[in-house]
Coordinates of C-alpha atoms and ligand atoms in Angstrom, one line a residue:
M1 CA 135.4 108.5 73.0
T2 CA 134.8 105.7 70.4
F3 CA 131.1 105.3 69.4
T4 CA 130.2 102.1 72.3
E5 CA 131.1 105.1 75.2
E6 CA 129.0 107.7 74.0
I7 CA 126.6 105.0 74.5
N8 CA 127.2 103.7 77.7
R9 CA 127.3 107.4 79.5
R10 CA 123.3 108.1 77.6
R11 CA 120.9 108.3 80.2
T12 CA 117.2 109.3 78.6
F13 CA 114.3 109.4 81.3
A14 CA 111.5 110.8 82.1
I15 CA 110.1 112.3 85.2
I16 CA 106.6 111.2 85.7
A17 CA 104.7 112.6 89.1
H18 CA 101.2 113.6 89.9
P19 CA 100.8 117.5 89.3
D20 CA 101.7 119.0 91.9
A21 CA 104.6 116.9 93.5
G22 CA 107.1 118.3 92.5
K23 CA 108.7 117.6 88.9
T24 CA 109.1 120.9 88.0
T25 CA 111.5 121.9 90.2
L26 CA 113.0 118.6 90.9
T27 CA 114.2 118.9 86.7
E28 CA 115.2 122.0 87.8
K29 CA 117.4 121.0 90.5
L30 CA 119.2 118.2 88.5
L31 CA 119.7 120.6 85.6
L32 CA 121.7 123.3 88.5
F33 CA 124.2 119.9 89.4
G34 CA 124.4 119.3 86.0
G35 CA 125.9 123.2 85.7
A36 CA 123.0 123.1 83.1
I37 CA 121.0 126.6 84.2
Q38 CA 122.8 128.2 87.5
T39 CA 120.0 130.1 88.6
A40 CA 116.6 128.4 90.4
G41 CA 113.9 129.4 88.1
A42 CA 115.0 129.1 85.0
V43 CA 112.7 125.6 84.5
K44 CA 109.4 126.8 83.9
S45 CA 106.4 124.4 85.1
N46 CA 104.4 123.4 82.0
K47 CA 100.9 122.8 84.6
I48 CA 97.9 124.2 82.5
K49 CA 95.5 125.7 85.2
K50 CA 91.8 124.3 85.2
A51 CA 91.4 128.0 85.9
T52 CA 93.1 129.3 82.8
T53 CA 92.1 126.2 80.2
S54 CA 89.8 129.0 78.3
D55 CA 92.4 131.3 77.8
F56 CA 94.4 130.9 75.1
M57 CA 97.5 132.9 75.4
E58 CA 98.2 131.0 78.5
I59 CA 97.5 127.4 75.9
E60 CA 100.3 129.6 74.0
K61 CA 102.0 130.6 76.2
Q62 CA 102.5 126.7 77.8
R63 CA 103.3 125.8 74.4
G64 CA 105.9 127.6 73.9
I65 CA 107.1 126.9 77.4
S66 CA 106.8 123.4 76.4
V67 CA 108.6 123.7 73.2
S68 CA 111.6 124.4 75.3
T69 CA 111.5 122.0 78.0
S70 CA 111.0 119.5 75.7
V71 CA 114.4 117.0 76.4
M72 CA 116.7 118.5 78.5
A73 CA 119.7 117.5 78.0
F74 CA 123.4 118.7 80.2
D75 CA 126.7 116.7 81.0
Y76 CA 127.0 114.8 84.9
K77 CA 130.9 113.4 86.2
Q78 CA 131.1 111.1 83.3
Y79 CA 127.3 110.9 81.8
K80 CA 125.1 113.0 79.7
V81 CA 121.7 113.3 80.9
N82 CA 119.1 113.7 78.5
I83 CA 115.5 114.1 80.5
L84 CA 113.0 114.6 78.5
D85 CA 109.4 116.8 79.6
T86 CA 106.2 114.7 80.1
P87 CA 103.5 117.6 80.2
G88 CA 102.2 117.8 83.5
H89 CA 98.5 118.1 82.8
E90 CA 96.3 115.0 83.0
D91 CA 94.6 116.2 79.8
F92 CA 97.5 115.4 78.0
A93 CA 98.4 111.5 78.9
E94 CA 98.6 110.3 75.9
D95 CA 101.4 113.2 74.8
T96 CA 103.3 111.7 78.6
Y97 CA 102.2 107.6 76.9
R98 CA 104.5 108.5 73.8
T99 CA 107.4 110.1 75.6
L100 CA 107.7 107.5 77.4
S101 CA 108.1 105.1 74.7
A102 CA 111.1 107.3 74.0
V103 CA 113.0 107.0 77.3
D104 CA 115.6 104.4 78.6
S105 CA 113.7 104.0 82.6
V106 CA 112.1 106.8 84.7
I107 CA 112.9 109.3 88.3
M108 CA 108.6 109.3 89.6
V109 CA 108.6 111.8 91.9
I110 CA 106.0 110.8 95.3
D111 CA 104.6 113.8 97.6
C112 CA 104.4 113.1 100.8
V113 CA 101.8 114.3 101.7
K114 CA 100.0 113.0 99.4
G115 CA 101.2 109.6 98.7
V116 CA 100.5 107.8 95.6
E117 CA 98.2 109.7 93.4
P118 CA 95.6 108.6 90.3
Q119 CA 98.6 109.9 87.9
T120 CA 101.3 108.1 89.6
R121 CA 99.5 104.7 88.9
K122 CA 98.7 105.9 85.6
L123 CA 101.8 106.4 84.5
L124 CA 103.6 103.7 86.5
E125 CA 101.0 100.9 84.8
V126 CA 103.0 102.4 81.4
C127 CA 106.3 101.7 82.8
R128 CA 105.2 98.8 83.9
M129 CA 103.9 97.3 80.2
R130 CA 107.2 98.0 79.3
N131 CA 109.3 96.8 82.0
T132 CA 110.6 100.5 82.9
P133 CA 112.9 100.7 85.1
V134 CA 111.5 102.8 88.0
I135 CA 112.7 105.0 90.8
V136 CA 111.5 107.2 93.6
F137 CA 112.3 110.1 95.0
I138 CA 109.7 111.1 97.9
N139 CA 109.2 114.9 97.5
K140 CA 108.3 116.9 100.4
L141 CA 109.9 115.8 103.3
D142 CA 110.3 119.2 105.2
R143 CA 106.8 118.9 105.0
E144 CA 103.6 116.8 107.9
G145 CA 104.4 114.3 105.7
Q146 CA 103.1 111.0 106.1
N147 CA 105.3 107.9 108.6
P148 CA 107.9 106.7 105.7
F149 CA 107.2 103.0 106.3
D150 CA 103.2 103.6 105.5
L151 CA 104.7 105.4 102.3
L152 CA 106.9 102.8 101.5
D153 CA 104.1 100.1 101.5
E154 CA 101.4 102.1 100.2
I155 CA 104.1 102.7 97.3
E156 CA 104.7 98.7 97.1
K157 CA 100.6 97.7 97.6
E158 CA 99.2 100.6 94.7
L159 CA 101.6 100.4 92.7
K160 CA 102.8 96.9 92.9
I161 CA 106.3 97.9 92.5
K162 CA 108.9 96.1 95.0
V163 CA 110.7 99.1 96.3
R164 CA 114.1 99.1 98.7
P165 CA 114.5 102.4 100.9
M166 CA 117.9 103.8 99.7
T167 CA 118.3 106.4 101.7
F168 CA 115.6 107.2 104.7
P169 CA 114.4 110.7 106.2
I170 CA 114.5 111.7 110.4
G171 CA 111.7 113.2 111.7
I172 CA 109.4 114.7 108.7
G173 CA 107.7 117.9 108.5
K174 CA 109.4 120.9 111.3
S175 CA 111.1 118.3 112.2
F176 CA 113.2 117.6 110.0
K177 CA 116.9 116.5 110.3
G178 CA 118.1 115.4 107.0
V179 CA 118.7 111.8 105.8
Y180 CA 120.6 108.8 106.6
D181 CA 122.4 106.7 103.2
L182 CA 121.8 103.5 104.2
T183 CA 124.3 102.7 101.5
K184 CA 127.0 105.1 102.4
S185 CA 126.5 105.4 106.0
S186 CA 126.2 108.6 106.2
L187 CA 124.7 111.4 107.2
N188 CA 123.3 114.3 105.2
L189 CA 121.4 117.1 107.4
F190 CA 119.2 119.3 107.3
Q191 CA 120.0 123.4 106.7
G192 CA 116.1 124.4 107.3
D193 CA 114.5 125.9 104.5
S194 CA 116.5 128.3 103.2
K195 CA 116.4 127.4 99.5
T196 CA 120.8 127.8 98.7
T197 CA 122.6 125.9 101.5
V198 CA 124.2 123.2 100.4
E199 CA 123.3 119.9 102.7
E200 CA 126.4 119.3 105.7
T201 CA 127.8 115.6 104.9
L202 CA 129.1 114.1 108.1
T203 CA 130.5 110.5 108.0
I204 CA 130.6 107.4 110.0
T205 CA 131.0 104.4 110.2
D206 CA 128.9 102.7 112.9
I207 CA 125.0 103.5 113.2
N208 CA 126.4 103.6 117.3
D209 CA 128.6 106.6 116.2
K210 CA 127.5 109.0 119.2
Q211 CA 128.4 111.8 116.8
I212 CA 124.8 111.2 116.1
N213 CA 123.1 111.7 119.0
K214 CA 124.8 115.2 119.3
R215 CA 123.6 116.7 115.7
I216 CA 120.1 114.8 116.2
G217 CA 118.8 114.7 119.4
E218 CA 119.0 111.5 121.3
D219 CA 115.0 110.2 120.5
F220 CA 115.6 111.3 116.4
A221 CA 119.3 108.8 117.3
A222 CA 117.2 105.9 118.6
Q223 CA 114.7 106.7 115.8
L224 CA 117.1 106.3 113.2
R225 CA 118.6 103.0 115.1
T226 CA 115.8 101.1 114.8
D227 CA 114.5 101.9 112.0
V228 CA 117.4 100.9 110.7
D229 CA 117.6 98.1 112.2
L230 CA 114.0 97.7 111.0
I231 CA 115.1 98.1 107.3
N232 CA 118.0 95.4 107.0
G233 CA 115.3 93.4 108.1
V234 CA 113.0 93.9 106.0
Y235 CA 113.9 95.4 103.0
D236 CA 116.6 93.2 100.1
Q237 CA 119.2 94.8 99.3
L238 CA 118.2 97.1 95.6
D239 CA 119.4 94.0 93.4
V240 CA 120.6 96.2 90.8
K241 CA 119.7 93.5 87.8
K242 CA 115.8 93.3 89.0
Y243 CA 115.7 97.3 89.0
L244 CA 116.8 97.3 85.6
E245 CA 114.0 94.3 84.9
G246 CA 111.6 97.0 86.7
Q247 CA 111.1 94.1 89.4
I248 CA 112.1 96.4 92.4
S249 CA 112.4 100.6 92.7
P250 CA 115.5 102.4 95.2
V251 CA 112.9 104.5 96.7
F252 CA 114.7 108.4 97.6
F253 CA 113.5 110.6 100.2
G254 CA 114.4 114.6 99.9
S255 CA 113.3 117.5 99.7
A256 CA 112.8 119.5 95.7
V257 CA 112.6 122.8 96.5
N258 CA 115.6 122.8 99.1
N259 CA 117.6 120.4 96.8
F260 CA 117.8 119.0 99.8
G261 CA 118.5 114.7 98.9
I262 CA 119.4 115.2 95.0
A263 CA 122.9 114.2 95.1
E264 CA 122.2 111.2 96.6
L265 CA 119.2 110.7 94.3
L266 CA 121.7 111.9 91.1
D267 CA 124.3 109.6 91.7
C268 CA 122.6 106.6 92.0
F269 CA 120.4 107.4 88.9
V270 CA 123.7 107.5 86.8
E271 CA 125.7 104.6 88.3
I272 CA 122.8 102.1 87.8
A273 CA 120.4 103.5 85.3
P274 CA 120.0 102.0 82.0
A275 CA 122.1 103.3 78.8
P276 CA 120.3 103.2 76.1
K277 CA 118.7 99.5 75.2
A278 CA 117.7 98.2 72.7
R279 CA 114.1 98.0 70.5
D280 CA 112.6 95.5 69.2
T281 CA 110.6 96.3 65.4
E282 CA 107.4 95.6 64.0
E283 CA 109.0 93.1 61.7
G284 CA 110.2 90.8 64.3
T285 CA 114.2 92.2 64.5
T286 CA 115.7 93.9 67.7
I287 CA 118.3 96.8 66.6
Q288 CA 120.4 97.2 69.0
P289 CA 122.1 100.8 69.6
D290 CA 126.0 99.3 68.9
D291 CA 124.7 99.1 65.5
K292 CA 126.5 100.9 63.0
K293 CA 123.7 102.2 61.4
F294 CA 121.8 105.0 61.9
S295 CA 117.8 104.0 62.8
G296 CA 115.1 106.6 65.2
F297 CA 111.7 107.2 65.5
V298 CA 109.3 110.2 65.6
F299 CA 107.9 110.0 68.9
K300 CA 106.7 113.6 69.2
I301 CA 106.0 116.5 66.5
H302 CA 105.4 120.9 68.1
A303 CA 103.8 122.8 65.3
N304 CA 105.5 125.9 64.7
L305 CA 104.4 128.9 67.1
D306 CA 104.3 131.6 64.5
P307 CA 101.3 131.0 62.0
K308 CA 103.5 132.4 58.9
H309 CA 105.6 129.6 59.3
R310 CA 104.2 126.5 58.9
D311 CA 106.8 123.6 59.9
R312 CA 107.3 122.0 62.8
I313 CA 109.7 120.1 65.4
A314 CA 109.2 116.6 65.1
F315 CA 111.5 114.8 67.8
L316 CA 113.8 112.3 67.2
R317 CA 114.7 109.3 69.2
I318 CA 117.7 107.8 68.0
C319 CA 118.0 104.1 68.9
S320 CA 121.5 103.0 67.1
G321 CA 124.1 104.1 64.9
T322 CA 125.1 108.2 64.6
F323 CA 123.1 110.5 63.4
E324 CA 124.4 112.7 60.7
R325 CA 123.6 116.6 59.8
N326 CA 123.6 116.7 55.8
K327 CA 123.3 113.7 55.2
Y328 CA 120.7 111.4 53.8
Y329 CA 117.6 109.2 55.4
Y330 CA 115.0 107.1 55.4
N331 CA 111.4 108.1 56.0
V332 CA 109.6 104.2 56.4
R333 CA 106.1 105.8 56.2
E334 CA 106.9 108.0 53.0
K335 CA 109.1 105.7 51.2
K336 CA 110.7 109.7 50.9
Q337 CA 114.4 110.5 51.0
L338 CA 114.8 113.3 53.8
R339 CA 118.5 115.5 54.5
F340 CA 118.4 117.8 57.9
S341 CA 120.5 120.2 57.1
N342 CA 119.6 122.2 60.7
P343 CA 119.2 119.1 63.6
T344 CA 118.5 120.5 67.0
A345 CA 120.0 119.5 70.3
F346 CA 118.7 120.6 73.3
M347 CA 121.1 121.5 76.2
A348 CA 119.2 123.0 78.8
Q349 CA 117.6 125.9 77.6
Q350 CA 119.9 126.6 75.1
K351 CA 119.2 124.9 71.5
S352 CA 121.6 124.1 68.9
V353 CA 122.3 122.7 65.7
I354 CA 124.2 120.2 65.8
D355 CA 126.7 117.7 63.6
E356 CA 126.3 114.4 64.4
A357 CA 124.4 112.5 67.5
F358 CA 123.9 109.4 68.9
P359 CA 121.9 106.6 70.2
G360 CA 119.9 107.4 73.3
D361 CA 119.8 110.9 72.5
V362 CA 116.8 112.7 71.2
I363 CA 117.0 115.7 68.3
G364 CA 114.2 118.4 66.9
L365 CA 114.5 118.1 63.3
Y366 CA 112.4 120.7 61.2
D367 CA 109.8 119.5 58.7
A368 CA 107.1 121.2 56.3
G369 CA 105.7 118.1 56.8
N370 CA 106.5 114.9 56.0
F371 CA 106.7 112.8 59.9
K372 CA 103.5 111.7 61.9
I373 CA 104.5 110.5 65.5
G374 CA 105.6 106.4 65.0
D375 CA 107.5 107.0 61.8
S376 CA 110.8 105.1 62.4
L377 CA 114.2 107.4 60.3
T378 CA 116.6 104.5 59.5
E379 CA 119.9 104.5 56.1
G380 CA 117.2 102.0 53.9
A381 CA 116.4 99.6 56.8
D382 CA 112.1 99.0 56.0
I383 CA 111.9 99.1 59.8
R384 CA 108.3 100.7 62.1
F385 CA 110.0 100.4 65.9
K386 CA 106.9 99.1 68.2
G387 CA 105.5 100.3 70.9
I388 CA 104.4 104.1 69.4
P389 CA 100.6 103.4 70.2
S390 CA 97.4 105.3 69.8
F391 CA 95.1 105.2 72.4
S392 CA 91.2 105.1 72.4
P393 CA 89.7 108.8 72.8
E394 CA 87.4 109.2 75.5
L395 CA 85.9 112.0 74.5
F396 CA 84.3 112.6 70.9
R397 CA 82.7 115.2 68.9
Y398 CA 81.5 115.3 65.4
V399 CA 82.9 118.1 63.3
T400 CA 81.1 120.7 61.4
N401 CA 82.2 122.5 59.1
L402 CA 81.8 126.0 59.3
D403 CA 83.0 127.8 56.6
P404 CA 82.1 126.1 53.5
M405 CA 85.2 128.3 51.4
K406 CA 88.3 126.7 54.1
T407 CA 87.2 123.5 53.7
K408 CA 90.5 122.4 52.4
Q409 CA 92.7 124.5 54.6
L410 CA 89.7 122.5 57.7
Q411 CA 91.2 119.7 55.9
K412 CA 94.6 120.2 56.3
G413 CA 94.8 122.0 60.0
L414 CA 92.6 119.1 61.3
E415 CA 95.1 116.2 59.0
Q416 CA 98.7 118.5 61.0
L417 CA 96.9 118.6 64.5
T418 CA 96.4 114.8 64.8
D419 CA 99.4 114.4 63.5
E420 CA 100.8 115.8 66.7
G421 CA 98.7 113.8 68.6
V422 CA 96.7 115.8 69.9
A423 CA 93.3 114.3 69.0
Q424 CA 92.1 111.5 66.4
L425 CA 90.7 111.3 63.4
F426 CA 87.6 108.9 62.0
T427 CA 85.8 108.8 59.1
K428 CA 82.5 107.3 59.1
K429 CA 81.8 104.6 56.7
I430 CA 79.2 105.2 56.0
D431 CA 78.6 109.1 55.0
G432 CA 82.3 110.4 55.7
R433 CA 82.0 113.1 58.6
K434 CA 84.8 113.2 60.9
V435 CA 84.5 111.9 64.3
I436 CA 87.5 113.4 66.2
G437 CA 88.5 112.1 69.5
T438 CA 90.7 112.6 72.6
V439 CA 91.5 112.2 76.0
G440 CA 90.5 115.2 77.9
A441 CA 88.2 117.9 77.2
L442 CA 90.8 120.3 77.2
Q443 CA 92.1 119.0 73.6
F444 CA 89.1 120.8 72.2
E445 CA 89.4 124.4 73.0
V446 CA 93.5 123.6 71.3
I447 CA 92.4 122.7 68.5
Q448 CA 89.0 125.1 67.8
H449 CA 91.8 127.8 68.8
R450 CA 94.6 126.1 66.8
L451 CA 93.2 125.6 63.8
K452 CA 91.7 129.3 63.4
A453 CA 95.2 131.1 64.4
E454 CA 96.7 129.0 62.3
Y455 CA 95.1 127.1 58.9
N456 CA 91.7 130.2 59.4
A457 CA 89.6 127.3 59.3
S458 CA 86.8 127.5 61.7
A459 CA 84.7 124.3 62.6
S460 CA 81.9 123.6 65.7
F461 CA 82.4 119.9 67.3
D462 CA 78.3 119.3 67.8
Q463 CA 77.7 116.4 70.7
I464 CA 78.1 112.9 69.7
N465 CA 76.5 109.9 71.8
L466 CA 79.6 107.8 72.2
Y467 CA 81.3 105.3 74.8
K468 CA 84.1 103.9 73.4
A469 CA 86.0 103.9 69.8
L470 CA 88.3 100.5 69.8
W471 CA 89.8 99.5 66.9
I472 CA 89.1 95.7 65.0
S473 CA 90.9 93.2 63.6
S474 CA 90.1 89.0 63.2
N475 CA 92.1 86.5 61.5
D476 CA 88.8 85.8 59.8
R477 CA 88.7 88.4 57.5
K478 CA 85.6 87.9 55.5
K479 CA 84.2 87.0 58.8
L480 CA 85.9 91.4 59.4
E481 CA 83.2 92.5 56.6
A482 CA 81.0 90.6 57.7
F483 CA 80.8 92.6 60.9
M484 CA 81.3 95.7 59.3
Q485 CA 78.8 95.0 57.2
D486 CA 76.3 94.2 60.2
R487 CA 77.5 97.5 62.0
N488 CA 77.8 99.5 59.0
A489 CA 76.6 102.6 61.0
H490 CA 78.7 102.0 63.2
I491 CA 82.1 101.4 61.6
A492 CA 84.2 104.4 61.0
Y493 CA 88.9 104.7 59.5
D494 CA 91.5 105.7 61.6
K495 CA 93.8 108.3 59.6
D496 CA 96.0 105.3 58.2
Q497 CA 92.0 103.6 56.8
R498 CA 91.7 101.1 59.6
P499 CA 88.8 100.4 60.7
V500 CA 87.3 101.1 64.4
F501 CA 84.4 100.3 65.7
L502 CA 82.1 103.6 67.3
A503 CA 80.6 102.2 70.4
E504 CA 77.8 104.0 71.8
S505 CA 77.6 102.3 74.9
P506 CA 79.1 99.3 77.0
W507 CA 76.3 97.3 76.6
L508 CA 76.7 97.4 73.0
L509 CA 79.9 97.1 72.6
Q510 CA 79.1 94.2 74.5
M511 CA 76.1 92.8 72.4
A512 CA 78.5 93.1 69.5
Q513 CA 81.7 91.1 71.4
E514 CA 79.1 88.6 72.5
K515 CA 77.5 88.2 69.1
F516 CA 81.4 88.2 66.7
P517 CA 83.0 86.3 69.3
D518 CA 86.0 86.1 66.0
I519 CA 86.6 90.4 66.1
K520 CA 88.9 91.6 68.9
F521 CA 88.4 95.7 69.5
H522 CA 91.5 96.7 70.8
V523 CA 92.2 100.0 73.0
K524 CA 94.8 100.3 71.2
S525 CA 96.0 101.6 68.0
E526 CA 98.8 98.6 68.3
F527 CA 98.0 94.8 68.7
Ligands
G4P1 P1 104.7 119.6 89.2 O1 106.2 120.2 88.3 O2 105.0 118.1 89.7 O3 103.4 120.1 88.9 O4 105.8 120.1 90.4 P2 106.2 121.7 90.9 O5 107.4 121.5 90.8 O6 106.0 122.8 89.9 O7 106.2 121.8 92.6 C1 104.7 122.1 92.6 C2 104.6 122.8 94.2 O8 105.0 122.4 95.0 C3 105.0 124.0 94.5 O9 104.7 125.3 94.9 C4 106.7 123.9 94.4 O10 107.0 125.2 94.9 C5 106.0 123.5 95.4 N1 107.4 122.6 96.2 C6 108.5 121.2 95.0 N2 109.9 121.1 96.2 C7 109.2 121.3 97.5 C8 109.7 120.1 98.8 O11 110.1 119.9 98.7 N3 109.3 121.3 99.9 C9 108.1 122.0 100.1 N4 107.4 122.8 101.0 N5 107.1 122.2 98.5 C10 108.0 122.0 97.3 P3 103.5 127.0 94.0 O12 103.5 127.5 95.4 O13 102.8 125.9 93.4 O14 104.8 127.1 93.2 P4 106.2 127.6 93.7 O15 105.5 129.5 93.4 O16 107.2 127.4 94.6 O17 106.6 128.0 92.3

């Protein structure tokens, strides 16, 4: 296979959903289709249920699952499909955002009973920011859900994206008969609640075919004909170009747990979803996937679960060229040549050492502390990829060292955990106090537990009155300095020594903005 063929056959994507919509189940069914796993139940849900937030064994277990499901690759037809897992728990939103920077498209799962949910909305906003192409899968048709037309309207209205149904359900819940494939004009009949049944497909050339009446009954057949008429009248044919620009989403209906409607989804996905795309750099250049020189970026770091081994796994998305084992590559931030003797690829549940990998692939690199999230690795080019920002945290605590003998360990632990993206660390300008910021309350518990377990350090997290930490900049250096002087007590530095304004309330933020119109306040570290 040529290098270009290798690139073009890759489909790197993530499944996004509000917790419980069926992301894990769909992932598993896709892996079954790809022959990557043989039995159902092999992919564990990585949900951290609210009730178990204090159960540290549970946290460790979930971390274990989350390593093994970070990337799941499989071959399907002539394609290589790479699924990147996004953490299910809403506290881990930031990690999810970063994972979305490493994919070329997404499949969004919506529960037909619940419709559009808060997390769906947030995730789609991120996709829209980047014009990521989205395919929608409406799940759980075996449940008494909402009217399918209402669901389509809700998606268009709430998520502000145009849709085009590719299949359409016949009946719902107890009366669910199957889906009609609007492009192939075939009828896929639902066999009931057996989790192993294969759907029966009835190919027809004419929607008025009397066979339909026989199979689903007069009433459902009449309803189907009305629905299909309506769809063809209301919705434009799918324009693949618009889908690739993130402007329109094809929609499929099915039931993941019953393995129903998945084949249609997967077949359409591999055909229309984008192959690895070009990527922009901070330096203003664009890196094409078929550039011969290797480049990639780290979007996730996972600490070793065994506290005796300090090494970590950095997940690297390849953007261009071919990655080769044992070759020296350049860590741009550290200006350091690194060599990897056991880079890992993830085929479904299996990890294996690979000799080479191509654009679109995600590999795991064992790392003794050389990487930070967002780092780029190249054959020497001084580039940084755009789109891997840190987000302004929402919850803050002061870190107090409880064991002065372990100051170094605490420092190291905090640095490494924040490198992993678990939280953000700020150092106050005025007194050097450390402030830790997260997007969810669970992270504080995770950090405290891991500091003790992995670094033997003890810290308490104390209340701090803080509304937001915002990165600041100005075109006028002097004005920025004047602002930092004026608000001395409310300035901190992030890990990369960039200045941040600590606003205690929305009102104080507004005051600062009004008094200093030349200062820009940013909710993302990338601006
Ligand atoms: P998530 O990763 O998006 O959080 O969702 P997950 O796949 O874990 O699915 C959440 C629940 O919804 C699971 O039930 C799963 O079996 C169920 N489910 C998924 N697809 C369908 C479907 O098409 N129809 C119906 N009726 N249910 C579906 P659970 O009780 O939480 O877990 P389990 O005991 O079944 O594993």
